[in-house]
Amino acid sequence: MNSIKEKLCWAYITVGSMKEAKYIGKILVKQNLVACVNILGKAISIYKWAGEIEEGIEVAMIAKTRKKLMPQLIKI
């Protein structure tokens, strides 16, 4: 019996709000670009912008997909 082994990937995505995360997640699943999206909730992000240390709130998402679909997922 031959079995096809596909490489799976996770895409870590951050967005500005829970509403935006749900909207994007539904689109990705509907378009079959991902099998599942986990919305983790608010995350505190610390980053450097224009030479200054900034802090902000984002919503973290993990999208589960196949490696061959990653280029399409990245374009969206």
PDB file of C-alpha atoms in Angstrom:
ATOM      1  CA  MET A   1       0.000   0.000   0.000  1.00  0.00           C
ATOM      2  CA  ASN A   2       1.395   3.393  -1.014  1.00  0.00           C
ATOM      3  CA  SER A   3       0.851   6.315   1.289  1.00  0.00           C
ATOM      4  CA  ILE A   4       1.499   9.938   0.445  1.00  0.00           C
ATOM      5  CA  LYS A   5       3.302  11.783   3.197  1.00  0.00           C
ATOM      6  CA  GLU A   6       2.754  15.520   3.194  1.00  0.00           C
ATOM      7  CA  LYS A   7       4.757  17.949   5.244  1.00  0.00           C
ATOM      8  CA  LEU A   8       2.622  20.012   7.558  1.00  0.00           C
ATOM      9  CA  CYS A   9       3.279  23.580   8.708  1.00  0.00           C
ATOM     10  CA  TRP A  10       2.078  26.045  11.269  1.00  0.00           C
ATOM     11  CA  ALA A  11       1.802  29.714  10.433  1.00  0.00           C
ATOM     12  CA  TYR A  12       1.985  32.080  13.426  1.00  0.00           C
ATOM     13  CA  ILE A  13      -0.068  35.193  12.662  1.00  0.00           C
ATOM     14  CA  THR A  14      -0.779  38.299  14.727  1.00  0.00           C
ATOM     15  CA  VAL A  15      -3.598  40.747  14.061  1.00  0.00           C
ATOM     16  CA  GLY A  16      -5.052  43.802  15.757  1.00  0.00           C
ATOM     17  CA  SER A  17      -8.306  42.426  17.179  1.00  0.00           C
ATOM     18  CA  MET A  18     -10.343  39.315  17.928  1.00  0.00           C
ATOM     19  CA  LYS A  19     -12.851  40.373  15.249  1.00  0.00           C
ATOM     20  CA  GLU A  20     -10.073  40.536  12.651  1.00  0.00           C
ATOM     21  CA  ALA A  21      -8.700  37.146  13.759  1.00  0.00           C
ATOM     22  CA  LYS A  22     -12.108  35.476  13.355  1.00  0.00           C
ATOM     23  CA  TYR A  23     -12.638  37.122   9.969  1.00  0.00           C
ATOM     24  CA  ILE A  24      -9.246  36.020   8.630  1.00  0.00           C
ATOM     25  CA  GLY A  25      -9.552  32.552  10.165  1.00  0.00           C
ATOM     26  CA  LYS A  26     -12.897  31.911   8.481  1.00  0.00           C
ATOM     27  CA  ILE A  27     -11.566  33.055   5.104  1.00  0.00           C
ATOM     28  CA  LEU A  28      -8.505  30.797   5.353  1.00  0.00           C
ATOM     29  CA  VAL A  29     -10.593  27.739   6.267  1.00  0.00           C
ATOM     30  CA  LYS A  30     -13.274  28.511   3.641  1.00  0.00           C
ATOM     31  CA  GLN A  31     -10.617  28.803   0.903  1.00  0.00           C
ATOM     32  CA  ASN A  32      -9.062  25.484   2.030  1.00  0.00           C
ATOM     33  CA  LEU A  33      -5.701  27.165   2.630  1.00  0.00           C
ATOM     34  CA  VAL A  34      -5.628  25.823   6.181  1.00  0.00           C
ATOM     35  CA  ALA A  35      -7.184  22.889   7.986  1.00  0.00           C
ATOM     36  CA  CYS A  36      -7.652  24.774  11.233  1.00  0.00           C
ATOM     37  CA  VAL A  37      -6.998  28.132  12.875  1.00  0.00           C
ATOM     38  CA  ASN A  38      -6.462  28.456  16.623  1.00  0.00           C
ATOM     39  CA  ILE A  39      -7.129  31.935  17.974  1.00  0.00           C
ATOM     40  CA  LEU A  40      -5.136  32.285  21.168  1.00  0.00           C
ATOM     41  CA  GLY A  41      -6.316  35.680  22.309  1.00  0.00           C
ATOM     42  CA  LYS A  42      -4.597  38.855  23.355  1.00  0.00           C
ATOM     43  CA  ALA A  43      -0.819  38.918  23.419  1.00  0.00           C
ATOM     44  CA  ILE A  44       1.481  41.679  24.564  1.00  0.00           C
ATOM     45  CA  SER A  45       4.065  42.408  21.876  1.00  0.00           C
ATOM     46  CA  ILE A  46       7.284  44.269  22.575  1.00  0.00           C
ATOM     47  CA  TYR A  47       9.171  45.453  19.514  1.00  0.00           C
ATOM     48  CA  LYS A  48      11.459  48.145  18.183  1.00  0.00           C
ATOM     49  CA  TRP A  49       9.941  50.739  15.843  1.00  0.00           C
ATOM     50  CA  ALA A  50      11.760  53.792  14.511  1.00  0.00           C
ATOM     51  CA  GLY A  51      14.548  53.220  17.020  1.00  0.00           C
ATOM     52  CA  GLU A  52      12.199  53.132  20.022  1.00  0.00           C
ATOM     53  CA  ILE A  53      10.997  50.217  22.156  1.00  0.00           C
ATOM     54  CA  GLU A  54       7.217  49.920  21.757  1.00  0.00           C
ATOM     55  CA  GLU A  55       4.567  47.763  23.396  1.00  0.00           C
ATOM     56  CA  GLY A  56       1.189  46.816  21.966  1.00  0.00           C
ATOM     57  CA  ILE A  57      -1.663  44.350  22.213  1.00  0.00           C
ATOM     58  CA  GLU A  58      -2.237  41.898  19.373  1.00  0.00           C
ATOM     59  CA  VAL A  59      -4.302  38.754  18.910  1.00  0.00           C
ATOM     60  CA  ALA A  60      -2.230  35.656  18.145  1.00  0.00           C
ATOM     61  CA  MET A  61      -3.369  32.977  15.696  1.00  0.00           C
ATOM     62  CA  ILE A  62      -1.885  29.641  14.638  1.00  0.00           C
ATOM     63  CA  ALA A  63      -2.962  28.310  11.243  1.00  0.00           C
ATOM     64  CA  LYS A  64      -2.343  24.632  10.460  1.00  0.00           C
ATOM     65  CA  THR A  65      -1.695  23.891   6.793  1.00  0.00           C
ATOM     66  CA  ARG A  66       0.281  21.797   4.316  1.00  0.00           C
ATOM     67  CA  LYS A  67       3.741  22.937   3.292  1.00  0.00           C
ATOM     68  CA  LYS A  68       2.732  23.167  -0.372  1.00  0.00           C
ATOM     69  CA  LEU A  69       0.005  25.710   0.536  1.00  0.00           C
ATOM     70  CA  MET A  70       2.326  28.047   2.473  1.00  0.00           C
ATOM     71  CA  PRO A  71       3.159  30.266  -0.556  1.00  0.00           C
ATOM     72  CA  GLN A  72      -0.561  30.922  -1.128  1.00  0.00           C
ATOM     73  CA  LEU A  73      -1.152  31.537   2.571  1.00  0.00           C
ATOM     74  CA  ILE A  74       1.696  34.029   2.728  1.00  0.00           C
ATOM     75  CA  LYS A  75       0.288  35.972  -0.253  1.00  0.00           C
ATOM     76  CA  ILE A  76      -3.038  36.488   1.514  1.00  0.00           C
TER      77      ILE A  76
END
